[in-house]
CSV table of C-alpha atoms in Angstrom, one decimal:
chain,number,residue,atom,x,y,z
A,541,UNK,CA,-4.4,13.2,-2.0
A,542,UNK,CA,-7.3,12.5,0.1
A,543,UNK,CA,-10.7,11.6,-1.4
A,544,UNK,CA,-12.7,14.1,0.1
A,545,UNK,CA,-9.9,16.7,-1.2
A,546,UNK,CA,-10.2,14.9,-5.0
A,547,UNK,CA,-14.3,15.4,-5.1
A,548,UNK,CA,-13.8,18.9,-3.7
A,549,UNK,CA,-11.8,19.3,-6.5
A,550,UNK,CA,-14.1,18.1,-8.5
A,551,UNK,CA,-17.5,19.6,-7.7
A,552,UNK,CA,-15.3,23.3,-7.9
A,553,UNK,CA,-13.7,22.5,-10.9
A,554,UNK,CA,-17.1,21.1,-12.9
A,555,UNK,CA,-19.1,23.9,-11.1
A,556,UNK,CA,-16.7,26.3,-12.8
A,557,UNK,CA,-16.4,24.6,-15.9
A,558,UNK,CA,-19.9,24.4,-16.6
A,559,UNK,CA,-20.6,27.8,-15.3
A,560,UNK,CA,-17.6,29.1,-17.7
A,561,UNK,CA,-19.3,27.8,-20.8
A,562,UNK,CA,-22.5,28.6,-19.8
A,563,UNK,CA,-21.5,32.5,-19.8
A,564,UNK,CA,-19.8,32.1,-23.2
A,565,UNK,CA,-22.9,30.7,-24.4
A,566,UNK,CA,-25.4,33.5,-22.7
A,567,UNK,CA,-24.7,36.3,-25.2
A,568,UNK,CA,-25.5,34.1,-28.0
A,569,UNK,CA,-28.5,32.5,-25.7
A,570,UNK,CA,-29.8,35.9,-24.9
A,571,UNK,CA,-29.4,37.7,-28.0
A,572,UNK,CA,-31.8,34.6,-29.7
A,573,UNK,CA,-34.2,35.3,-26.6
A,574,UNK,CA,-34.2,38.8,-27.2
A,575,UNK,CA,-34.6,38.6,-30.9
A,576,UNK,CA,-37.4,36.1,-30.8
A,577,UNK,CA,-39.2,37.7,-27.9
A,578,UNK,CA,-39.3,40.9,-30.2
A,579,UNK,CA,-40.7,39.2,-33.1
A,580,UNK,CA,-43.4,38.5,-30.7
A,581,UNK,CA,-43.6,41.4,-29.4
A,582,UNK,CA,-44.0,42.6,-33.1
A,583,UNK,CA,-46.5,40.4,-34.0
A,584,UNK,CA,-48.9,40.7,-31.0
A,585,UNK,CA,-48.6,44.8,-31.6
A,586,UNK,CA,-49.7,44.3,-35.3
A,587,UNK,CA,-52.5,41.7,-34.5
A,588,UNK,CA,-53.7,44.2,-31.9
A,589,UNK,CA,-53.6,47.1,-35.0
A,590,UNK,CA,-55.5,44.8,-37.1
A,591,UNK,CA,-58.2,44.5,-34.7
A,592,UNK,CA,-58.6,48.2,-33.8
A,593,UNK,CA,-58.9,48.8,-37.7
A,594,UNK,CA,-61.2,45.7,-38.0
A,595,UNK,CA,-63.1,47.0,-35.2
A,596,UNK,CA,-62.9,50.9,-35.8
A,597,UNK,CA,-62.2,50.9,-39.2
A,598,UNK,CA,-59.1,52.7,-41.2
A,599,UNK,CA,-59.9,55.8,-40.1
A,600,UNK,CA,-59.1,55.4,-36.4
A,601,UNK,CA,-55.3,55.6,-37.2
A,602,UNK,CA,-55.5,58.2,-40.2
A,603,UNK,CA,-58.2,60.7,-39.2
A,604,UNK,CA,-58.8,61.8,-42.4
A,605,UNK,CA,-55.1,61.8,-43.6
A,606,UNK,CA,-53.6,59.8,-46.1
A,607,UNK,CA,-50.9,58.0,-44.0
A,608,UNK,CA,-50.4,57.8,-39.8
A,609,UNK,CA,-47.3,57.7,-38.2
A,610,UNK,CA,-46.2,57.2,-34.2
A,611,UNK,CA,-43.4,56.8,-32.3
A,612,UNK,CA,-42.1,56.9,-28.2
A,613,UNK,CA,-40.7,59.5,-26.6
A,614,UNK,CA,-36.8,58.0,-26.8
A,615,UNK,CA,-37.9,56.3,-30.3
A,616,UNK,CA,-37.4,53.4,-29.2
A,617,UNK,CA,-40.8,52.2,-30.9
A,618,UNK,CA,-42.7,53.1,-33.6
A,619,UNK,CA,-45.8,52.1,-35.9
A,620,UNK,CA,-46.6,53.6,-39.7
A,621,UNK,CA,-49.9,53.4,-41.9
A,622,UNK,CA,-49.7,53.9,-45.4
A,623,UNK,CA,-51.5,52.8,-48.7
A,624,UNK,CA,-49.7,50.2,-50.2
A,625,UNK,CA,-49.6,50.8,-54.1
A,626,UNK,CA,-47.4,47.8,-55.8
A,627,UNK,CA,-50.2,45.3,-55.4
A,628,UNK,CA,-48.4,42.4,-53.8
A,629,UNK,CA,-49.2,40.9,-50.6
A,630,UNK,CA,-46.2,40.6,-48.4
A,631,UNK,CA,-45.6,39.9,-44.8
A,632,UNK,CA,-41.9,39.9,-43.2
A,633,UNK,CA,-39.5,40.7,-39.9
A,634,UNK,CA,-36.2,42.7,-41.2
A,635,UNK,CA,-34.0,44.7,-40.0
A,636,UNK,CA,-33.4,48.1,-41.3
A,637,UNK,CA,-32.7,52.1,-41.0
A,638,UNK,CA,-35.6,54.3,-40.7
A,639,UNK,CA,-35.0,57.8,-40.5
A,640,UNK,CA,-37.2,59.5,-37.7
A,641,UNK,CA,-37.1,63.6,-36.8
A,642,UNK,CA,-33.7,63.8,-38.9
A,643,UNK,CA,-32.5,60.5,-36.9
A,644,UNK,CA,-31.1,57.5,-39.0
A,645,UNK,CA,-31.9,54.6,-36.4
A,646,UNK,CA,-31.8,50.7,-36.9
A,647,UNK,CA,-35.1,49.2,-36.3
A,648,UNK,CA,-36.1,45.6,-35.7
A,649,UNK,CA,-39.4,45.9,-38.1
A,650,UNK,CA,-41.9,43.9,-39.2
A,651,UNK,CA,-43.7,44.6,-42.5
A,652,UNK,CA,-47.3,43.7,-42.8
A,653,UNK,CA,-49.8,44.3,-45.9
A,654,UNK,CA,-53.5,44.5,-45.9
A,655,UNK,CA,-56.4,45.4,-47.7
A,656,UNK,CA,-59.5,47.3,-46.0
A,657,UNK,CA,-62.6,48.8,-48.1
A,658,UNK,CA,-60.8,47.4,-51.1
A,659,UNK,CA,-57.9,49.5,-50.7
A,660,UNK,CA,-54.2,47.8,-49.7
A,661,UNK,CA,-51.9,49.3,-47.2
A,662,UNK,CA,-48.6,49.1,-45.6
A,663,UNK,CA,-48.2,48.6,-42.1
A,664,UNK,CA,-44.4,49.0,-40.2
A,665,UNK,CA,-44.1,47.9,-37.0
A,666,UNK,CA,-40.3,48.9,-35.9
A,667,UNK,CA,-38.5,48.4,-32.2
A,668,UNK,CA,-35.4,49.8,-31.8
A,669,UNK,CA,-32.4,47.6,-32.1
A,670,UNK,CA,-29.9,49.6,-29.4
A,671,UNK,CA,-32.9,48.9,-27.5
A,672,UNK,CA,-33.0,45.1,-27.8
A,673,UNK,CA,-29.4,45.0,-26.8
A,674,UNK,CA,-29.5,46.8,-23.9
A,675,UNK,CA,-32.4,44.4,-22.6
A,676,UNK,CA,-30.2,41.4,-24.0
A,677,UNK,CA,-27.1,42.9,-21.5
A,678,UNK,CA,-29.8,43.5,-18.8
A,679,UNK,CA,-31.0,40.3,-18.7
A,680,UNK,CA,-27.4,38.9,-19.3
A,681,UNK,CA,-26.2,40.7,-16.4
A,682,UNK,CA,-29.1,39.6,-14.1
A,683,UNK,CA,-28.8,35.8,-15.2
A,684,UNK,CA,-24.8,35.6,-14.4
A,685,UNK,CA,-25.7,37.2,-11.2
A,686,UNK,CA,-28.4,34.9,-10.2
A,687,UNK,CA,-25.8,32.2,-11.7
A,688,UNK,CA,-23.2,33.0,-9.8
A,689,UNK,CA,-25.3,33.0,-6.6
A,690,UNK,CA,-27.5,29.7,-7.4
A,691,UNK,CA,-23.4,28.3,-8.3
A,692,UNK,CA,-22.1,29.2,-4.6
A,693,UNK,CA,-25.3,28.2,-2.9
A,694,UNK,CA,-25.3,24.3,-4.8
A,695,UNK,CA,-21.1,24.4,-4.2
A,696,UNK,CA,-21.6,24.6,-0.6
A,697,UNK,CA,-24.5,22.4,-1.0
A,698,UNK,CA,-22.3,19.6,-2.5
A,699,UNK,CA,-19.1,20.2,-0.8
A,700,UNK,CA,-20.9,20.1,2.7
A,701,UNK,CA,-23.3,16.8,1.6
A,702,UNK,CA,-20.0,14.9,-0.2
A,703,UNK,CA,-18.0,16.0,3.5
A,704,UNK,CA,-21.1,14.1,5.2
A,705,UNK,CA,-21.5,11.4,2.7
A,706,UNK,CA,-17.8,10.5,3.7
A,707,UNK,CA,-17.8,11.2,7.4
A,708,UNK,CA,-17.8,7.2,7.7
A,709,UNK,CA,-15.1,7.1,5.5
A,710,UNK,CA,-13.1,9.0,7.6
A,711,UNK,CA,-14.2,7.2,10.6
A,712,UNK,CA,-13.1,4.0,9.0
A,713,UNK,CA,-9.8,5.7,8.6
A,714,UNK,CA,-9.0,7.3,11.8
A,715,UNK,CA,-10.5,4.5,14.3
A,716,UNK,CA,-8.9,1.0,12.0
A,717,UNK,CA,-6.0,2.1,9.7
A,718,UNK,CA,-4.3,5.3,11.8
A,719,UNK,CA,-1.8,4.9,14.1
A,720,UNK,CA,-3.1,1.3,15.2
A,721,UNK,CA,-0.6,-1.0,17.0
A,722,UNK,CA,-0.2,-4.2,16.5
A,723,UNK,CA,-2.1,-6.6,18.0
A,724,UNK,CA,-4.9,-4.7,18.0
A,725,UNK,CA,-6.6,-4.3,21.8
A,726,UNK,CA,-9.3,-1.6,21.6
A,727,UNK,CA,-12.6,-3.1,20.9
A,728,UNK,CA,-13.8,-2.8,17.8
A,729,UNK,CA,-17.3,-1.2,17.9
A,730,UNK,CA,-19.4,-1.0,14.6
A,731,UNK,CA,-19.9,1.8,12.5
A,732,UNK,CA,-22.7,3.9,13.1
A,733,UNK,CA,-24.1,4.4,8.8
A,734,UNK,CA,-26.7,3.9,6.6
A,735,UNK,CA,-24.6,3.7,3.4
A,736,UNK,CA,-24.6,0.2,3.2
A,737,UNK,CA,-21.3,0.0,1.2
A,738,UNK,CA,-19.2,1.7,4.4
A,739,UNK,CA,-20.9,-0.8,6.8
A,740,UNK,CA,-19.5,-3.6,4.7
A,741,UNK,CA,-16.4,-2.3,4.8
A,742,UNK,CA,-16.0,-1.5,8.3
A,743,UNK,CA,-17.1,-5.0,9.2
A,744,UNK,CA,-15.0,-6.5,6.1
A,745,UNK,CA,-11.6,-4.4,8.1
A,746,UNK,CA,-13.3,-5.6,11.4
A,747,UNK,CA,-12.8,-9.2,10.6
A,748,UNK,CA,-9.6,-9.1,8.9
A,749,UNK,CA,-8.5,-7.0,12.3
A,750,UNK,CA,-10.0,-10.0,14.4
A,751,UNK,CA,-8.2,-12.9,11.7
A,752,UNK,CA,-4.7,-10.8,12.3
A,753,UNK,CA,-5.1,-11.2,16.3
A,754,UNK,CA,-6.3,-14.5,16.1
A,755,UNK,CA,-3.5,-15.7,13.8
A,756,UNK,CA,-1.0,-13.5,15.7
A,757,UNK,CA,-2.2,-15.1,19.3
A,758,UNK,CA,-1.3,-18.3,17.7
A,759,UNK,CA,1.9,-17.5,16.3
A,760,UNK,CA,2.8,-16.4,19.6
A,761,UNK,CA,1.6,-19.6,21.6
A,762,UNK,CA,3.5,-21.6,19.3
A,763,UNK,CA,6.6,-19.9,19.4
A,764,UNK,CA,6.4,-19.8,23.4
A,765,UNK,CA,5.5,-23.7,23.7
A,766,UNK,CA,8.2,-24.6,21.0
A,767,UNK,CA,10.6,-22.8,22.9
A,768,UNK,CA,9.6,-23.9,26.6
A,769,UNK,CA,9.5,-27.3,24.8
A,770,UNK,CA,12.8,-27.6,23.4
A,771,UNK,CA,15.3,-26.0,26.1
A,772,UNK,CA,14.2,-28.9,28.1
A,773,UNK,CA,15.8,-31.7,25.5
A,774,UNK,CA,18.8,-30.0,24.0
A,775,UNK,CA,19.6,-28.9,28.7
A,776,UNK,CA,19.5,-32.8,28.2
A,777,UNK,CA,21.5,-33.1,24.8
A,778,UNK,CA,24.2,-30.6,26.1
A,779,UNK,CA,24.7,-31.9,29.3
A,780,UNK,CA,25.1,-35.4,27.9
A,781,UNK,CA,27.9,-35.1,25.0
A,782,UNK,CA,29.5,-32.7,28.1
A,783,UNK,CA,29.8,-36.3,30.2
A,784,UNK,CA,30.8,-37.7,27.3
A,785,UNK,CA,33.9,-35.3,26.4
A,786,UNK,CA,34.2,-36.0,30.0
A,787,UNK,CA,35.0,-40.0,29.5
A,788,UNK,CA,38.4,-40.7,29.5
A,789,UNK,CA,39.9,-43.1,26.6
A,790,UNK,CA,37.4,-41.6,23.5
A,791,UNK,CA,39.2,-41.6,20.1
A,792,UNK,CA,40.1,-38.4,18.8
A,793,UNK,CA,38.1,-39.2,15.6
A,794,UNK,CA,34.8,-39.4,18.4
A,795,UNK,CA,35.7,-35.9,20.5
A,796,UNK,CA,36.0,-34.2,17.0
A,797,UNK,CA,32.6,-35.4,16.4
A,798,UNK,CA,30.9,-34.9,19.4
A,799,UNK,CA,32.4,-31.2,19.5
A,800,UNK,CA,30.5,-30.4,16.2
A,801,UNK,CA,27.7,-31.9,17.4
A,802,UNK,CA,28.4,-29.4,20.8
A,803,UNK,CA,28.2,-26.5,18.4
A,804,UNK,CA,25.4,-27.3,16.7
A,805,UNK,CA,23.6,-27.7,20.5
A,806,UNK,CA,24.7,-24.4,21.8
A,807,UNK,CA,23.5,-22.8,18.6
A,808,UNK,CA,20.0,-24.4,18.7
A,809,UNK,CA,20.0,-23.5,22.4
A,810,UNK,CA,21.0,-20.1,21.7
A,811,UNK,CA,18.1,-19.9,18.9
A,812,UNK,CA,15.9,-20.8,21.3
A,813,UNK,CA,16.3,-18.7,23.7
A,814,UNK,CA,16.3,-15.9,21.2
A,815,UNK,CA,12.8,-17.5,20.2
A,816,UNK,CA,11.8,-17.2,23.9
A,817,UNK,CA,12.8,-13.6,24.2
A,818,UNK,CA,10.6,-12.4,21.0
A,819,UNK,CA,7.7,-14.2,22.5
A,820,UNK,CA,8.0,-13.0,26.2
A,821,UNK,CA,8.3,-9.5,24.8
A,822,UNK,CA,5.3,-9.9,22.5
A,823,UNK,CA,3.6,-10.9,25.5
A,824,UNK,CA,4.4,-8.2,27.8
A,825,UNK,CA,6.4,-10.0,30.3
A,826,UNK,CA,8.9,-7.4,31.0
A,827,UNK,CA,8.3,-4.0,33.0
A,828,UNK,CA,9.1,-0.5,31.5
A,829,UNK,CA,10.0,1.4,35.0
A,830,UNK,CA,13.5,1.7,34.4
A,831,UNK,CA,16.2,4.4,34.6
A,832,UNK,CA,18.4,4.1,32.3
A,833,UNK,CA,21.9,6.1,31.7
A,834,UNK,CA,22.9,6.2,28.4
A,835,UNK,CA,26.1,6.6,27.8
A,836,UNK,CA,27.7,4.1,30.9
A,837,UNK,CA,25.0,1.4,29.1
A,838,UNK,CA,27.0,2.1,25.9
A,839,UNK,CA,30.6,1.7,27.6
A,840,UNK,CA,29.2,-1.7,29.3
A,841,UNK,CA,28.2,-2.5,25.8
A,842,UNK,CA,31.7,-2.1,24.2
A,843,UNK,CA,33.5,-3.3,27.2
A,844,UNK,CA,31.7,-6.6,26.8
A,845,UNK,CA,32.6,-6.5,22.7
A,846,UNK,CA,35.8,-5.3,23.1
A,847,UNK,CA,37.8,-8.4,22.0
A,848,UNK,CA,35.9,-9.3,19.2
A,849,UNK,CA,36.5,-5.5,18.0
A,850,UNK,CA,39.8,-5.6,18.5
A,851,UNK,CA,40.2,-9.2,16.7
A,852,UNK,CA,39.5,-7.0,13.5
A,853,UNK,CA,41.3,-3.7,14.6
A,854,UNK,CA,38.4,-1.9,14.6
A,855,UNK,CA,38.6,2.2,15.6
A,856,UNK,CA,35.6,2.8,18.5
A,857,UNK,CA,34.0,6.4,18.1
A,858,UNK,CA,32.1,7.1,20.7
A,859,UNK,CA,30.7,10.8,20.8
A,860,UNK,CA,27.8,10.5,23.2
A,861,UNK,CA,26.1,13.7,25.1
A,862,UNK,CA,26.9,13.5,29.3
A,863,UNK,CA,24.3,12.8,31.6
A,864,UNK,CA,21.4,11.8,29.1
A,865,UNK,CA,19.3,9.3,31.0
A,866,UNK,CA,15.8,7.8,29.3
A,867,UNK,CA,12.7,7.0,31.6
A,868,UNK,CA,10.7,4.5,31.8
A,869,UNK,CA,12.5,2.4,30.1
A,870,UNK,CA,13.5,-1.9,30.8
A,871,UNK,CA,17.0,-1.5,31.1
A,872,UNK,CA,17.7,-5.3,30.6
A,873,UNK,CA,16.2,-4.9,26.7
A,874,UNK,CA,18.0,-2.0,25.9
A,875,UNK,CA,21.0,-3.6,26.9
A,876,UNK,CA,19.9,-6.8,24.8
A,877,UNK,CA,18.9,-4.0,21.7
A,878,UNK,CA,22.1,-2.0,22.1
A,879,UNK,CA,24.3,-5.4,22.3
A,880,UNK,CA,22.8,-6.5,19.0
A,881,UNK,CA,23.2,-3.7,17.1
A,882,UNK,CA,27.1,-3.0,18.2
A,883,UNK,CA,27.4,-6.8,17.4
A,884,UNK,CA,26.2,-6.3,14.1
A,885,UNK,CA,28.4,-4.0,13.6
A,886,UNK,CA,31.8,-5.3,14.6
A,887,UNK,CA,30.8,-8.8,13.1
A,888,UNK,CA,29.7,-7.4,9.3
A,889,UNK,CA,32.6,-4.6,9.2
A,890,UNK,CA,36.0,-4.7,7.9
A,891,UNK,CA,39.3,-5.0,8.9
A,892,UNK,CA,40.5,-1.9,10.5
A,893,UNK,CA,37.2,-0.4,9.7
A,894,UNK,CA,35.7,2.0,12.1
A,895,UNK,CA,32.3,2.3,14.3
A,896,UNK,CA,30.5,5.7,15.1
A,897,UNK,CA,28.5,6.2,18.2
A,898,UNK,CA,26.6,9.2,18.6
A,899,UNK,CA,23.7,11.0,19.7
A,900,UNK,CA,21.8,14.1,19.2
A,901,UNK,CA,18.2,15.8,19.5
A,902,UNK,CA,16.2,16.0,16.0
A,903,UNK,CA,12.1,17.3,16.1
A,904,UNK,CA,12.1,17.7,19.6
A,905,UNK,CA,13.5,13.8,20.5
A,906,UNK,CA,16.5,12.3,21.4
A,907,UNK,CA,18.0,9.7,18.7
A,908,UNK,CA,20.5,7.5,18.9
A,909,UNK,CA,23.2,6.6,16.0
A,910,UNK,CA,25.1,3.3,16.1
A,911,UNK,CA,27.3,3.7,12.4
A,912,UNK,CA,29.9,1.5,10.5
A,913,UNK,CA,32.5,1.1,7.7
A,914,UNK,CA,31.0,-2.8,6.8
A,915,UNK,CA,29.8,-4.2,3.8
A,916,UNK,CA,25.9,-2.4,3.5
A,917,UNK,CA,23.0,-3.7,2.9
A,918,UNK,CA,21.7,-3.4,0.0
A,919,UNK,CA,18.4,-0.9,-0.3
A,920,UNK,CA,16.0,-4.0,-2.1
A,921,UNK,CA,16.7,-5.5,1.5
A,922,UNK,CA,16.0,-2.9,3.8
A,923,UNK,CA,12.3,-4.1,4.4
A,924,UNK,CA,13.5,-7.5,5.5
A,925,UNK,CA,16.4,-7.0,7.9
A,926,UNK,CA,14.1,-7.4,10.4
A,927,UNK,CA,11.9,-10.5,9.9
A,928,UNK,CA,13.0,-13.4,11.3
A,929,UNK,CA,15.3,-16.1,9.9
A,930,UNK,CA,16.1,-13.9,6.8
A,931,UNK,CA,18.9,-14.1,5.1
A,932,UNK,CA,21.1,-12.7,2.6
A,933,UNK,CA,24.7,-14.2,1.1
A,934,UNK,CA,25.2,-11.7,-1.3
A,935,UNK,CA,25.9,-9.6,1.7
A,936,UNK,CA,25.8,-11.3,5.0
A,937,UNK,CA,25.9,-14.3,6.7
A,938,UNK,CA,22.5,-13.9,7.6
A,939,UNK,CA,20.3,-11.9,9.9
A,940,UNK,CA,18.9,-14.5,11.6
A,941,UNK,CA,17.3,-13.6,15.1
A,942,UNK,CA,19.8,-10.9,16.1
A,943,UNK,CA,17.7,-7.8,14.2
A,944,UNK,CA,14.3,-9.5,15.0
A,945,UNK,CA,15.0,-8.7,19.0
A,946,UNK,CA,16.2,-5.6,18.0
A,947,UNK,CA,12.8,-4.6,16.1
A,948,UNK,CA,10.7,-6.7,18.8
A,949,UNK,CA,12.2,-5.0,21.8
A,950,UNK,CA,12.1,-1.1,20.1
A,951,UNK,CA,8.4,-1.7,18.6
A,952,UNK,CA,7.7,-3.0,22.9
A,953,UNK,CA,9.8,0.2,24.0
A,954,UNK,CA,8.1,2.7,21.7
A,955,UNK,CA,11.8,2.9,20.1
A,956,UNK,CA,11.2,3.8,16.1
A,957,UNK,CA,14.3,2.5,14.4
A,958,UNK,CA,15.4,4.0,11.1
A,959,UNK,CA,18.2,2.5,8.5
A,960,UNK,CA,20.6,3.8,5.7
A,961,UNK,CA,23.0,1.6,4.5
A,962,UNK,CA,24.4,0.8,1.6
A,963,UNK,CA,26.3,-1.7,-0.1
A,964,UNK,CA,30.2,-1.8,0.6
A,965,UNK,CA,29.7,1.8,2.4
A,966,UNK,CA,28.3,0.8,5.4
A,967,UNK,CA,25.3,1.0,7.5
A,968,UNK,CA,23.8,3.5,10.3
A,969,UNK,CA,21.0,2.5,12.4
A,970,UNK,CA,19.3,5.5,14.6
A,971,UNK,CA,17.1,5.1,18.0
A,972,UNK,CA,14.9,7.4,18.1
A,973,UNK,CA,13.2,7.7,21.9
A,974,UNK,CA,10.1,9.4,21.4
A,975,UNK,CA,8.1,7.6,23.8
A,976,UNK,CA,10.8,7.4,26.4
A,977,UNK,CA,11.4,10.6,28.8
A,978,UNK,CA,14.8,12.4,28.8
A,979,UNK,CA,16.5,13.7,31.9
A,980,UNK,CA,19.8,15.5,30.4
């Protein structure tokens, strides 16, 4: 999962959390606001009553009767004015019934005692408490939807900041890490931030990009002067144990000798040319403006192999589609690529064992599928088989050079080469031409 998809997740899932427990806390939230902004309501209602009387005296509210009563038109409010006979002072908020015009309504009230021209009375100052809740649900309802709202807005807010924030992130991404070939050509321009900690990084991947080339560039000069270096000597080598063989009157003890030593020669000299083919491929020596048939390349193939298959009475499959022909293409390389692979699969198979040619069209491209009866390769080594001088004796003799070339001269032809194989059932190694044109 991408990072920009794991803060989105994020910011949406903390937004919501948070905005989930914020609504199970509101009712609770709002019915304390309510309450408490009631009680003052209350209280500022009964200071104002004690300043009318204080002002007006007692007789403002009762006009000449004993007690004073009021109330609003839905009764949602009311006040009361009585004498007060028990004698205690007392001042409280309750809640309670009062029964009004028949009607038995719970009231919010606060209860307040006084004494004017040395006589106590009772004052009741009531709201009603339906009416409390229905401002509580008013104000609940306004506050989600203003929530809600304020939510979406700082989302979008986040989601389209955190998107910016990683732009260079992504840049990073898409312009060093995706779908760059080795050795790396394109020059590499700096990042255009201010977040200090991308810069760094781009310019961290920057150098390692530039250490890669550089180390690469080097590997390749070697190899290409070692090469050049050493045909010279072992042309030399060879040609002289050849005059030797030649000289008539050697012991038979001496030919033995100088044959092994013969073999050894041609199989340096063979490594080295292999070594000499990696390199000129890695340096873009060969043209890709061929025209290449495949199924007559594959015949030349087997022709070519056919007594080694045969020493092992191997069975040939070859179910190839007529008239297939890749473009732009070095014909020589394929040959080398296609040799290698049938090789391979002759030399690690089994005695009347079978090879399977074939080909086919899968995602829109054409593939390739060279298939055998050998010993495998075990699936721990399947990341190695193509490196150079690897070897395995649990299963093989060794891969050597042979799968190298192979992997050198697909990776140069835009060739991507897939592998299942397993041990003692065989191995199948698909072409896939992607980057080649097809001409059925």
């Amino acid at each position: 999962m991408r990072l920009y998809t794991k803060l989105t997740l994020f910011t949406v899932t903390a937004t919501i959390a948070v905005l989930g427990l914020f609504v199970w806390l509101l009712p609770l939230l709002m019915q304390k606001i309510a309450s408490g902004n009631t009680n003052k309501n209350l209280a500022e209602q009964r200071a104002k009553v004690r300043s009318a009387i204080r002002e007006n005296g007692i007789g403002y509210y009762l006009q000449g009767d004993s007690a004073y009563g009021s109330y609003s038109m839905l009764k949602d409010e009311y006040i009361s004015l009585e004498p007060y006979y028990t004698g205690a002072d007392l001042t409280h908020l309750q809640t309670a019934e009062r029964i009004i015009d028949g009607d038995t309504i719970n009231y919010r009230i606060l209860i307040d005692t006084f004494t004017t021209l040395q006589r106590p009375y009772l004052l009741e100052i009531g709201k009603k408490i339906t009416s409390i809740q229905e401002d509580s649900i008013a104000l609940q309802r306004a506050t989600i939807g203003v929530l809600i709202v304020l939510t979406l807005i700082m989302a979008l807010i986040q989601l389209f900041y955190t998107r910016h924030l990683l732009t260079p992130l992504e840049q990073i991404i898409s312009t060093r890490l995706i779908k760059k070939a080795f050795p790396f050509k394109e020059p590499q321009r700096p990042l255009a931030t201010s977040t200090y900690d991308f810069k760094y990084l781009d310019q961290s991947i920057s150098r390692l990009m530039q250490q890669v080339n550089h180390a690469f560039e080097k590997e390749k000069e070697f190899t290409s002067n070692a090469s050049h270096e050493l045909m010279t000597p072992i042309s030399i080598m060879q040609s002289k144990i050849e005059n030797m063989l030649t000289s008539p009157g050697l012991p038979a003890e001496t030919v033995l000798k100088l044959e092994d030593t013969m073999r050894i020669i041609k199989r340096l000299k063979k490594i080295t040319n292999a070594l000499l083919l990696i390199s000129r491929i890695e340096n873009e020596q060969y043209d890709r403006k061929d025209a290449v048939a495949i199924k007559p390349m594959i015949r030349e193939v087997l022709e070519e192999l056919q007594h080694r298959a045969d020493e092992k009475s191997l069975t040939v499959d070859e179910r190839l589609t007529d008239h297939i022909t890749l473009y732009r293409i070095n014909k020589d390389l394929l040959f080398q690529l296609l040799y290698n692979l049938v090789h391979n699969a002759i030399r690690y198979n089994r005695p009347n064992g079978r090879i399977t040619i074939s080909d086919g069209y899968a995602n829109g491209s054409y593939y390739l599928c060279i298939e055998d009866t050998g010993i495998g390769i075990e699936a721990a080594q399947h990341e190695r088989i193509f490196d150079r001088f690897k070897k395995n004796t649990a299963q093989r003799e060794g891969f050597g050079l042979g799968l190298s070339i192979v992997k050198s001269i697909a990776d140069y032809q835009d060739i991507r080469i897939t592998v299942d194989s397993e041990k003692d059932r065989g191995s199948r190694f698909e072409l896939h031409f992607s980057g080649a044109r097809l001409a059925p």
